[in-house]
Amino acid sequence: MSVRPTTAPLRIGHGARPLASESHWLLSTAGKWTEEDEKEWKRQQHREKMVFFRRKKKEQQAELRNLHQQLEQRLQQHLAMQRRAAARATRDQRPGQAEEKRSAVVHLIAETEALKIENTALRDRIDRHKTLQESVVEAGDGLESAATEPTSSISSRDGSNSDSSMSGSSLSSGSSSLSHMASLQRGWRVHFSGGEPSFHFHPFSKEQLDAVRQGYDAKLTVSPPMELVGNMFGWDVERAPLVQHPSLNVLIARVRYTRRIHCAGGSAHATMDKLDSDSWPVLTTPELWQRIHNNVGTSQVLQAVDEDTYVIARNTLNPTLGVHVRYLNLVSRRRIQLPDGRRSVNYAMAVVTSDANKRSREAEPEAERRRVHWVNEGGAYMTLTQIDRDTLEVVYDHCSGCMNEQHAQYCVVDWGHIVIRWEQLVTPSRTLAF
């Protein structure tokens, strides 16, 4: 016979033993318990435990569901409170704020329109001035020989010039204009507003500038082996090996930056027009040029030969060396129609000089010469090319002298910042670069 339990049963109620446990206790204490009864009791005990476990699990799940519903209700209540608070804030907003914003927008539009009108008027004045200037230059071609001719010859020449350009202006004003043009041909003194050293400038002829442009075209169309060195804010950066300058103790560094611009809806043609109209003022306007060069240095337009050709003086103070780095910059634009109908726009920003300007620099006082370092070579080309109806490619190719490998690596980053700031100024927001 198995050992009977001696513990007393719990009272029926909370935490009481199940009925099978109570029967087991009664039978075991009465001496009527068999082995078969023991097995049956264990089975019954197991069944009751499982029923108790399942009931407990259902109760826990019900509690969790109730808790979840309560949390959902609290969340909805908080969201409703937030929406009501936002609605009240909108209703409580002062009516004057919307009116002030509307007035500010109207004022901005009015200022924009006024600036457009002023810009158009200035362009008309510039065009008239260019026409007058061309007429005076034509009339002044024989100025020196005219100085020895009779007064009647000079009068007739001046009169014809007046008929073509000044509509009946007097002989004295015509002679004054010719004298002014003669002085321009001899050059003039260039002064900077920031107190930088001045210099004497001899203007370039259109033929001289075209020859300079052709020379840079020949140099930069020859592409040396380029190595892809990385990607800078979406621009692929390629670099050519350093080459020793043939006559100077400097190395020549050349870096190319390339990026493609996706134009939504097949708008590559219109996007190129927009980029061209925005890029050209950036390259030829001193204030905008400073922005793509991080406000370092000053610029001054010296010649506007035509709408696609400018000569600009660039000056940057190098605080490390204590000198002003200066060069004359030819900024030129060419629009090209490719044989397959695609278009391309090329901007050249090349360093230009002449024998007359070199002689003027050498004639400066030695103290002034020590304060200025003139750069005579180097340049950059930027080309916008239509790849297809949806894609444009921008290539910025920069070539200049450097002192060593470390300086060349610095130039890679510095020139990259130039093209990135250009992109920020002119890229339409609707385009997506990739």
Short mmCIF file of C-alpha atoms in Angstrom, two decimals:
data_model
loop_
_atom_site.label_atom_id
_atom_site.label_comp_id
_atom_site.label_asym_id
_atom_site.label_seq_id
_atom_site.Cartn_x
_atom_site.Cartn_y
_atom_site.Cartn_z
CA MET A 1 0.00 0.00 0.00
CA SER A 2 1.29 3.47 -0.89
CA VAL A 3 2.00 6.10 1.71
CA ARG A 4 -1.04 8.20 2.42
CA PRO A 5 -0.71 11.97 2.74
CA THR A 6 -1.08 13.26 6.28
CA THR A 7 -1.75 16.92 5.54
CA ALA A 8 -5.23 18.23 6.08
CA PRO A 9 -7.15 19.47 3.01
CA LEU A 10 -7.68 23.17 2.43
CA ARG A 11 -11.10 24.62 2.96
CA ILE A 12 -13.23 25.11 -0.09
CA GLY A 13 -12.85 28.66 -1.34
CA HIS A 14 -10.13 30.85 -2.80
CA GLY A 15 -6.96 28.82 -3.30
CA ALA A 16 -8.69 25.51 -2.27
CA ARG A 17 -7.58 22.17 -3.60
CA PRO A 18 -9.57 20.74 -6.52
CA LEU A 19 -12.20 18.07 -5.72
CA ALA A 20 -9.95 15.22 -6.87
CA SER A 21 -7.33 16.21 -4.31
CA GLU A 22 -9.94 16.19 -1.55
CA SER A 23 -11.20 12.71 -2.57
CA HIS A 24 -7.67 11.47 -2.67
CA TRP A 25 -7.12 12.63 0.88
CA LEU A 26 -10.36 11.09 2.16
CA LEU A 27 -9.74 7.71 0.56
CA SER A 28 -6.11 7.56 1.64
CA THR A 29 -6.97 8.33 5.27
CA ALA A 30 -9.78 5.75 5.28
CA GLY A 31 -7.46 2.96 4.18
CA LYS A 32 -9.41 2.23 0.97
CA TRP A 33 -6.77 3.47 -1.51
CA THR A 34 -5.39 1.05 -4.14
CA GLU A 35 -2.67 1.38 -6.78
CA GLU A 36 -5.27 1.68 -9.48
CA ASP A 37 -6.91 4.44 -7.50
CA GLU A 38 -3.52 6.15 -7.32
CA LYS A 39 -3.14 6.14 -11.12
CA GLU A 40 -6.67 7.36 -11.66
CA TRP A 41 -6.14 10.08 -9.14
CA LYS A 42 -2.99 11.28 -10.97
CA ARG A 43 -4.84 11.37 -14.29
CA GLN A 44 -7.66 13.31 -12.72
CA GLN A 45 -5.15 15.64 -11.08
CA HIS A 46 -3.46 16.29 -14.45
CA ARG A 47 -6.79 17.02 -16.15
CA GLU A 48 -7.77 19.48 -13.46
CA LYS A 49 -4.41 21.24 -13.67
CA MET A 50 -4.73 21.60 -17.43
CA VAL A 51 -8.25 22.99 -17.08
CA PHE A 52 -7.00 25.42 -14.46
CA PHE A 53 -4.04 26.44 -16.67
CA ARG A 54 -6.24 27.04 -19.73
CA ARG A 55 -8.72 29.07 -17.72
CA LYS A 56 -5.87 31.15 -16.28
CA LYS A 57 -4.41 31.73 -19.73
CA LYS A 58 -7.77 32.89 -21.10
CA GLU A 59 -8.14 35.27 -18.18
CA GLN A 60 -4.66 36.74 -18.85
CA GLN A 61 -5.44 37.15 -22.55
CA ALA A 62 -8.69 38.87 -21.68
CA GLU A 63 -6.84 41.22 -19.34
CA LEU A 64 -4.29 42.02 -22.07
CA ARG A 65 -7.05 42.71 -24.57
CA ASN A 66 -8.75 45.02 -22.12
CA LEU A 67 -5.46 46.82 -21.45
CA HIS A 68 -4.83 47.17 -25.19
CA GLN A 69 -8.29 48.65 -25.71
CA GLN A 70 -7.74 51.09 -22.86
CA LEU A 71 -4.40 52.22 -24.33
CA GLU A 72 -5.98 52.61 -27.77
CA GLN A 73 -8.73 54.75 -26.27
CA ARG A 74 -6.19 56.91 -24.44
CA LEU A 75 -4.18 57.33 -27.66
CA GLN A 76 -7.26 58.41 -29.59
CA GLN A 77 -8.15 60.83 -26.81
CA HIS A 78 -4.68 62.40 -26.91
CA LEU A 79 -4.79 62.68 -30.71
CA ALA A 80 -8.19 64.32 -30.51
CA MET A 81 -6.87 66.76 -27.92
CA GLN A 82 -3.90 67.61 -30.16
CA ARG A 83 -6.16 68.19 -33.16
CA ARG A 84 -8.45 70.42 -31.15
CA ALA A 85 -5.46 72.40 -29.82
CA ALA A 86 -4.09 72.84 -33.36
CA ALA A 87 -7.50 73.98 -34.59
CA ARG A 88 -7.76 76.49 -31.77
CA ALA A 89 -4.25 77.82 -32.53
CA THR A 90 -5.23 78.32 -36.17
CA ARG A 91 -8.43 80.12 -35.21
CA ASP A 92 -6.60 82.23 -32.63
CA GLN A 93 -3.89 83.35 -35.08
CA ARG A 94 -3.89 87.08 -35.56
CA PRO A 95 -5.42 88.11 -38.90
CA GLY A 96 -2.67 90.69 -39.26
CA GLN A 97 0.04 88.05 -39.74
CA ALA A 98 -1.45 86.77 -42.99
CA GLU A 99 -1.91 90.34 -44.19
CA GLU A 100 1.69 91.18 -43.34
CA LYS A 101 2.95 88.18 -45.29
CA ARG A 102 0.76 89.10 -48.24
CA SER A 103 2.06 92.66 -48.18
CA ALA A 104 5.66 91.43 -48.02
CA VAL A 105 5.13 89.19 -51.05
CA VAL A 106 3.49 92.02 -53.00
CA HIS A 107 6.38 94.32 -52.09
CA LEU A 108 8.91 91.70 -53.20
CA ILE A 109 7.15 91.22 -56.53
CA ALA A 110 7.04 94.98 -57.08
CA GLU A 111 10.76 95.29 -56.35
CA THR A 112 11.52 92.41 -58.72
CA GLU A 113 9.56 94.01 -61.54
CA ALA A 114 11.23 97.37 -60.90
CA LEU A 115 14.67 95.74 -61.07
CA LYS A 116 13.74 94.00 -64.33
CA ILE A 117 12.67 97.31 -65.85
CA GLU A 118 15.85 98.99 -64.63
CA ASN A 119 17.94 96.12 -65.98
CA THR A 120 16.29 96.42 -69.40
CA ALA A 121 16.93 100.17 -69.45
CA LEU A 122 20.58 99.67 -68.51
CA ARG A 123 21.02 97.06 -71.24
CA ASP A 124 19.56 99.48 -73.78
CA ARG A 125 22.00 102.18 -72.63
CA ILE A 126 24.89 99.72 -72.87
CA ASP A 127 23.86 98.72 -76.39
CA ARG A 128 23.69 102.37 -77.46
CA HIS A 129 27.08 102.99 -75.88
CA LYS A 130 28.58 100.01 -77.73
CA THR A 131 27.17 101.30 -81.02
CA LEU A 132 28.66 104.73 -80.35
CA GLN A 133 31.97 103.20 -79.32
CA GLU A 134 32.23 101.12 -82.51
CA SER A 135 31.47 104.17 -84.63
CA VAL A 136 34.09 106.24 -82.82
CA VAL A 137 36.70 103.49 -83.20
CA GLU A 138 36.02 103.29 -86.94
CA ALA A 139 36.32 107.05 -87.24
CA GLY A 140 39.49 107.07 -85.14
CA ASP A 141 41.42 104.53 -87.24
CA GLY A 142 43.20 107.34 -89.09
CA LEU A 143 43.50 109.66 -86.13
CA GLU A 144 47.27 110.15 -86.32
CA SER A 145 47.28 110.89 -90.04
CA ALA A 146 44.33 113.21 -89.60
CA ALA A 147 46.34 115.35 -87.19
CA THR A 148 48.48 116.60 -90.13
CA GLU A 149 45.59 117.11 -92.55
CA PRO A 150 43.78 120.41 -93.15
CA THR A 151 41.02 121.34 -90.79
CA SER A 152 38.43 120.73 -93.48
CA SER A 153 39.45 117.03 -93.72
CA ILE A 154 39.16 116.56 -89.98
CA SER A 155 35.84 118.39 -90.04
CA SER A 156 34.47 116.18 -92.79
CA ARG A 157 35.57 113.00 -91.00
CA ASP A 158 34.12 114.17 -87.73
CA GLY A 159 30.95 115.22 -89.48
CA SER A 160 30.49 111.80 -91.08
CA ASN A 161 31.12 110.17 -87.73
CA SER A 162 28.52 112.42 -86.14
CA ASP A 163 25.98 111.53 -88.82
CA SER A 164 26.44 107.80 -88.22
CA SER A 165 26.70 107.69 -84.43
CA MET A 166 25.76 110.95 -82.72
CA SER A 167 23.02 112.34 -84.98
CA GLY A 168 24.40 115.82 -85.54
CA SER A 169 26.71 116.38 -82.55
CA SER A 170 29.24 119.20 -82.79
CA LEU A 171 32.83 119.00 -84.06
CA SER A 172 34.22 119.67 -80.60
CA SER A 173 32.29 116.78 -79.04
CA GLY A 174 33.42 114.47 -81.87
CA SER A 175 37.05 115.45 -81.35
CA SER A 176 36.65 114.91 -77.63
CA SER A 177 35.30 111.41 -78.23
CA LEU A 178 38.15 110.59 -80.57
CA SER A 179 40.67 111.84 -78.05
CA HIS A 180 39.01 109.72 -75.40
CA MET A 181 39.21 106.64 -77.61
CA ALA A 182 42.85 107.35 -78.35
CA SER A 183 43.55 107.51 -74.63
CA LEU A 184 41.71 104.22 -74.16
CA GLN A 185 43.92 102.59 -76.74
CA ARG A 186 46.95 103.73 -74.73
CA GLY A 187 45.44 102.11 -71.64
CA TRP A 188 44.37 103.35 -68.24
CA ARG A 189 45.04 102.94 -64.55
CA VAL A 190 42.98 100.30 -62.74
CA HIS A 191 42.14 101.00 -59.10
CA PHE A 192 40.48 98.64 -56.62
CA SER A 193 37.96 99.76 -54.04
CA GLY A 194 39.65 97.77 -51.26
CA GLY A 195 42.95 99.62 -51.46
CA GLU A 196 44.80 96.89 -53.38
CA PRO A 197 47.78 98.05 -55.47
CA SER A 198 46.69 99.63 -58.75
CA PHE A 199 48.15 98.81 -62.18
CA HIS A 200 48.16 100.11 -65.74
CA PHE A 201 46.07 98.13 -68.20
CA HIS A 202 46.42 97.97 -71.97
CA PRO A 203 43.21 96.71 -73.61
CA PHE A 204 43.21 93.68 -75.91
CA SER A 205 41.94 93.57 -79.46
CA LYS A 206 39.34 91.00 -80.47
CA GLU A 207 41.96 89.28 -82.61
CA GLN A 208 44.34 88.94 -79.65
CA LEU A 209 41.65 87.40 -77.47
CA ASP A 210 40.55 84.99 -80.21
CA ALA A 211 44.15 83.84 -80.59
CA VAL A 212 44.44 83.27 -76.83
CA ARG A 213 41.21 81.29 -76.84
CA GLN A 214 42.39 79.13 -79.72
CA GLY A 215 45.64 78.41 -77.91
CA TYR A 216 43.82 77.21 -74.79
CA ASP A 217 41.41 75.19 -76.95
CA ALA A 218 44.37 73.35 -78.45
CA LYS A 219 45.86 72.64 -75.00
CA LEU A 220 42.73 71.52 -73.19
CA THR A 221 41.24 69.43 -75.99
CA VAL A 222 44.24 67.12 -75.63
CA SER A 223 43.22 64.85 -72.76
CA PRO A 224 46.07 63.20 -70.84
CA PRO A 225 45.54 59.90 -68.98
CA MET A 226 43.11 60.69 -66.17
CA GLU A 227 42.65 58.66 -62.99
CA LEU A 228 39.33 58.59 -61.13
CA VAL A 229 40.25 59.67 -57.59
CA GLY A 230 36.79 59.82 -56.00
CA ASN A 231 33.41 61.50 -55.87
CA MET A 232 32.71 64.91 -54.34
CA PHE A 233 29.05 65.65 -53.61
CA GLY A 234 27.92 63.83 -56.75
CA TRP A 235 30.78 65.02 -58.99
CA ASP A 236 33.15 62.39 -60.40
CA VAL A 237 36.70 63.69 -59.88
CA GLU A 238 39.47 62.70 -62.31
CA ARG A 239 43.06 63.82 -62.01
CA ALA A 240 45.99 63.79 -64.44
CA PRO A 241 49.55 63.09 -63.27
CA LEU A 242 51.61 66.17 -62.40
CA VAL A 243 53.79 67.44 -65.26
CA GLN A 244 56.82 69.70 -65.00
CA HIS A 245 56.36 73.09 -66.67
CA PRO A 246 58.72 73.39 -69.67
CA SER A 247 60.20 76.76 -68.63
CA LEU A 248 59.15 77.48 -65.04
CA ASN A 249 59.95 75.77 -61.75
CA VAL A 250 56.33 74.71 -61.18
CA LEU A 251 54.23 71.61 -61.76
CA ILE A 252 51.10 71.59 -63.91
CA ALA A 253 47.99 70.15 -62.24
CA ARG A 254 44.87 69.24 -64.16
CA VAL A 255 41.59 68.04 -62.63
CA ARG A 256 38.28 67.24 -64.30
CA TYR A 257 34.89 67.24 -62.53
CA THR A 258 31.92 65.56 -64.24
CA ARG A 259 28.25 65.32 -63.33
CA ARG A 260 25.06 64.39 -65.12
CA ILE A 261 21.75 66.14 -64.51
CA HIS A 262 18.43 64.37 -65.08
CA CYS A 263 15.74 66.67 -66.47
CA ALA A 264 12.20 65.52 -65.74
CA GLY A 265 9.74 65.21 -68.60
CA GLY A 266 12.28 65.53 -71.41
CA SER A 267 13.16 69.12 -70.48
CA ALA A 268 16.89 68.93 -71.22
CA HIS A 269 16.63 71.63 -73.92
CA ALA A 270 14.86 74.11 -71.64
CA THR A 271 17.10 73.27 -68.69
CA MET A 272 20.21 73.98 -70.76
CA ASP A 273 18.81 77.40 -71.73
CA LYS A 274 18.14 78.11 -68.04
CA LEU A 275 21.62 76.99 -66.97
CA ASP A 276 23.23 79.09 -69.70
CA SER A 277 21.27 82.24 -68.87
CA ASP A 278 22.12 81.84 -65.16
CA SER A 279 25.75 80.71 -65.53
CA TRP A 280 27.02 83.51 -67.76
CA PRO A 281 26.19 86.33 -65.29
CA VAL A 282 27.81 84.30 -62.50
CA LEU A 283 31.06 84.10 -64.47
CA THR A 284 31.11 87.74 -65.61
CA THR A 285 29.62 89.62 -62.63
CA PRO A 286 32.22 90.40 -59.92
CA GLU A 287 29.75 90.05 -57.03
CA LEU A 288 28.52 86.63 -58.20
CA TRP A 289 32.05 85.51 -58.99
CA GLN A 290 32.96 86.17 -55.36
CA ARG A 291 30.14 83.88 -54.24
CA ILE A 292 31.45 80.84 -56.12
CA HIS A 293 34.93 81.64 -54.77
CA ASN A 294 33.67 81.86 -51.18
CA ASN A 295 33.92 85.68 -51.12
CA VAL A 296 37.71 85.50 -51.47
CA GLY A 297 39.25 88.11 -53.77
CA THR A 298 37.91 90.95 -55.87
CA SER A 299 37.14 91.35 -59.55
CA GLN A 300 36.74 94.25 -61.95
CA VAL A 301 35.46 94.14 -65.52
CA LEU A 302 37.99 95.84 -67.80
CA GLN A 303 36.62 95.05 -71.25
CA ALA A 304 33.27 93.89 -72.61
CA VAL A 305 34.39 93.12 -76.16
CA ASP A 306 31.03 91.62 -77.10
CA GLU A 307 28.22 89.78 -75.36
CA ASP A 308 30.31 86.58 -75.28
CA THR A 309 33.78 87.97 -74.51
CA TYR A 310 34.96 89.77 -71.37
CA VAL A 311 38.33 90.68 -69.86
CA ILE A 312 38.23 90.84 -66.06
CA ALA A 313 40.92 91.59 -63.49
CA ARG A 314 41.02 89.12 -60.58
CA ASN A 315 42.86 89.90 -57.35
CA THR A 316 43.23 87.69 -54.25
CA LEU A 317 45.29 88.45 -51.15
CA ASN A 318 47.43 85.51 -50.01
CA PRO A 319 47.86 86.12 -46.26
CA THR A 320 50.53 83.43 -45.96
CA LEU A 321 52.84 85.00 -48.52
CA GLY A 322 51.66 88.56 -47.89
CA VAL A 323 51.20 89.28 -51.60
CA HIS A 324 48.28 89.92 -53.94
CA VAL A 325 47.86 87.11 -56.48
CA ARG A 326 46.52 88.76 -59.63
CA TYR A 327 45.72 87.84 -63.21
CA LEU A 328 43.80 89.06 -66.25
CA ASN A 329 40.94 86.68 -66.99
CA LEU A 330 39.49 86.11 -70.45
CA VAL A 331 35.91 84.88 -69.99
CA SER A 332 34.51 83.59 -73.26
CA ARG A 333 31.35 81.70 -74.27
CA ARG A 334 30.67 79.53 -77.30
CA ARG A 335 27.41 77.83 -78.26
CA ILE A 336 27.85 74.72 -80.40
CA GLN A 337 25.34 72.70 -82.42
CA LEU A 338 26.55 69.10 -82.66
CA PRO A 339 26.08 67.14 -85.92
CA ASP A 340 23.36 64.93 -84.38
CA GLY A 341 21.30 67.96 -83.32
CA ARG A 342 22.36 68.04 -79.69
CA ARG A 343 23.63 71.31 -78.23
CA SER A 344 26.67 72.27 -76.19
CA VAL A 345 27.72 75.46 -74.41
CA ASN A 346 31.36 76.02 -73.51
CA TYR A 347 32.72 78.64 -71.11
CA ALA A 348 36.44 79.43 -71.12
CA MET A 349 38.03 81.19 -68.14
CA ALA A 350 41.64 81.60 -69.22
CA VAL A 351 44.54 83.69 -67.95
CA VAL A 352 45.54 86.22 -70.62
CA THR A 353 48.43 88.66 -70.92
CA SER A 354 50.26 90.72 -73.54
CA ASP A 355 53.68 92.26 -74.08
CA ALA A 356 52.31 95.76 -73.45
CA ASN A 357 50.83 94.73 -70.10
CA LYS A 358 54.05 92.93 -69.12
CA ARG A 359 56.07 96.06 -69.85
CA SER A 360 53.70 98.14 -67.72
CA ARG A 361 54.13 95.74 -64.80
CA GLU A 362 57.90 95.85 -65.08
CA ALA A 363 57.77 99.66 -65.08
CA GLU A 364 56.01 99.74 -61.70
CA PRO A 365 58.10 100.78 -58.65
CA GLU A 366 59.91 97.86 -57.07
CA ALA A 367 57.98 98.24 -53.81
CA GLU A 368 54.72 97.84 -55.71
CA ARG A 369 56.04 94.88 -57.71
CA ARG A 370 56.94 93.02 -54.52
CA ARG A 371 53.35 93.35 -53.29
CA VAL A 372 51.81 91.71 -56.38
CA HIS A 373 52.37 88.30 -57.95
CA TRP A 374 51.06 88.12 -61.52
CA VAL A 375 49.84 84.77 -62.87
CA ASN A 376 50.42 84.44 -66.62
CA GLU A 377 49.13 80.91 -67.37
CA GLY A 378 46.27 78.63 -66.44
CA GLY A 379 42.57 78.38 -66.93
CA ALA A 380 39.40 76.36 -66.70
CA TYR A 381 36.74 75.22 -69.15
CA MET A 382 33.14 74.42 -68.26
CA THR A 383 31.03 72.59 -70.83
CA LEU A 384 27.28 71.88 -70.74
CA THR A 385 26.31 69.13 -73.19
CA GLN A 386 22.89 67.73 -74.01
CA ILE A 387 23.14 63.92 -73.87
CA ASP A 388 19.49 63.20 -74.73
CA ARG A 389 16.03 64.67 -74.08
CA ASP A 390 16.28 63.90 -70.37
CA THR A 391 19.98 64.27 -69.54
CA LEU A 392 22.63 66.99 -69.45
CA GLU A 393 26.32 66.50 -68.72
CA VAL A 394 28.44 69.16 -67.01
CA VAL A 395 32.25 68.97 -67.26
CA TYR A 396 34.54 71.38 -65.40
CA ASP A 397 38.18 71.05 -66.52
CA HIS A 398 40.71 73.09 -64.49
CA CYS A 399 44.42 73.39 -65.30
CA SER A 400 46.92 75.48 -63.34
CA GLY A 401 50.37 75.49 -61.78
CA CYS A 402 51.17 74.14 -58.32
CA MET A 403 54.24 73.81 -56.12
CA ASN A 404 54.17 70.13 -55.10
CA GLU A 405 51.94 67.09 -54.58
CA GLN A 406 50.48 68.44 -51.35
CA HIS A 407 49.54 71.70 -53.07
CA ALA A 408 48.00 69.74 -55.95
CA GLN A 409 45.82 67.75 -53.53
CA TYR A 410 44.66 71.02 -51.95
CA CYS A 411 43.77 72.33 -55.43
CA VAL A 412 41.62 69.24 -56.09
CA VAL A 413 39.43 70.13 -53.11
CA ASP A 414 39.51 73.91 -53.65
CA TRP A 415 38.54 73.71 -57.33
CA GLY A 416 35.83 71.20 -56.43
CA HIS A 417 34.29 73.74 -54.05
CA ILE A 418 34.13 76.23 -56.94
CA VAL A 419 32.06 73.94 -59.14
CA ILE A 420 29.83 72.89 -56.22
CA ARG A 421 29.05 76.52 -55.37
CA TRP A 422 28.36 77.17 -59.06
CA GLU A 423 25.91 74.27 -59.01
CA GLN A 424 24.15 75.66 -55.94
CA LEU A 425 23.73 79.05 -57.64
CA VAL A 426 22.43 77.98 -61.04
CA THR A 427 20.97 74.44 -60.94
CA PRO A 428 17.14 74.59 -61.13
CA SER A 429 15.44 72.98 -58.15
CA ARG A 430 13.25 70.83 -60.38
CA THR A 431 16.23 68.92 -61.79
CA LEU A 432 17.65 65.81 -60.18
CA ALA A 433 21.37 65.17 -60.48
CA PHE A 434 22.64 61.61 -60.56
#
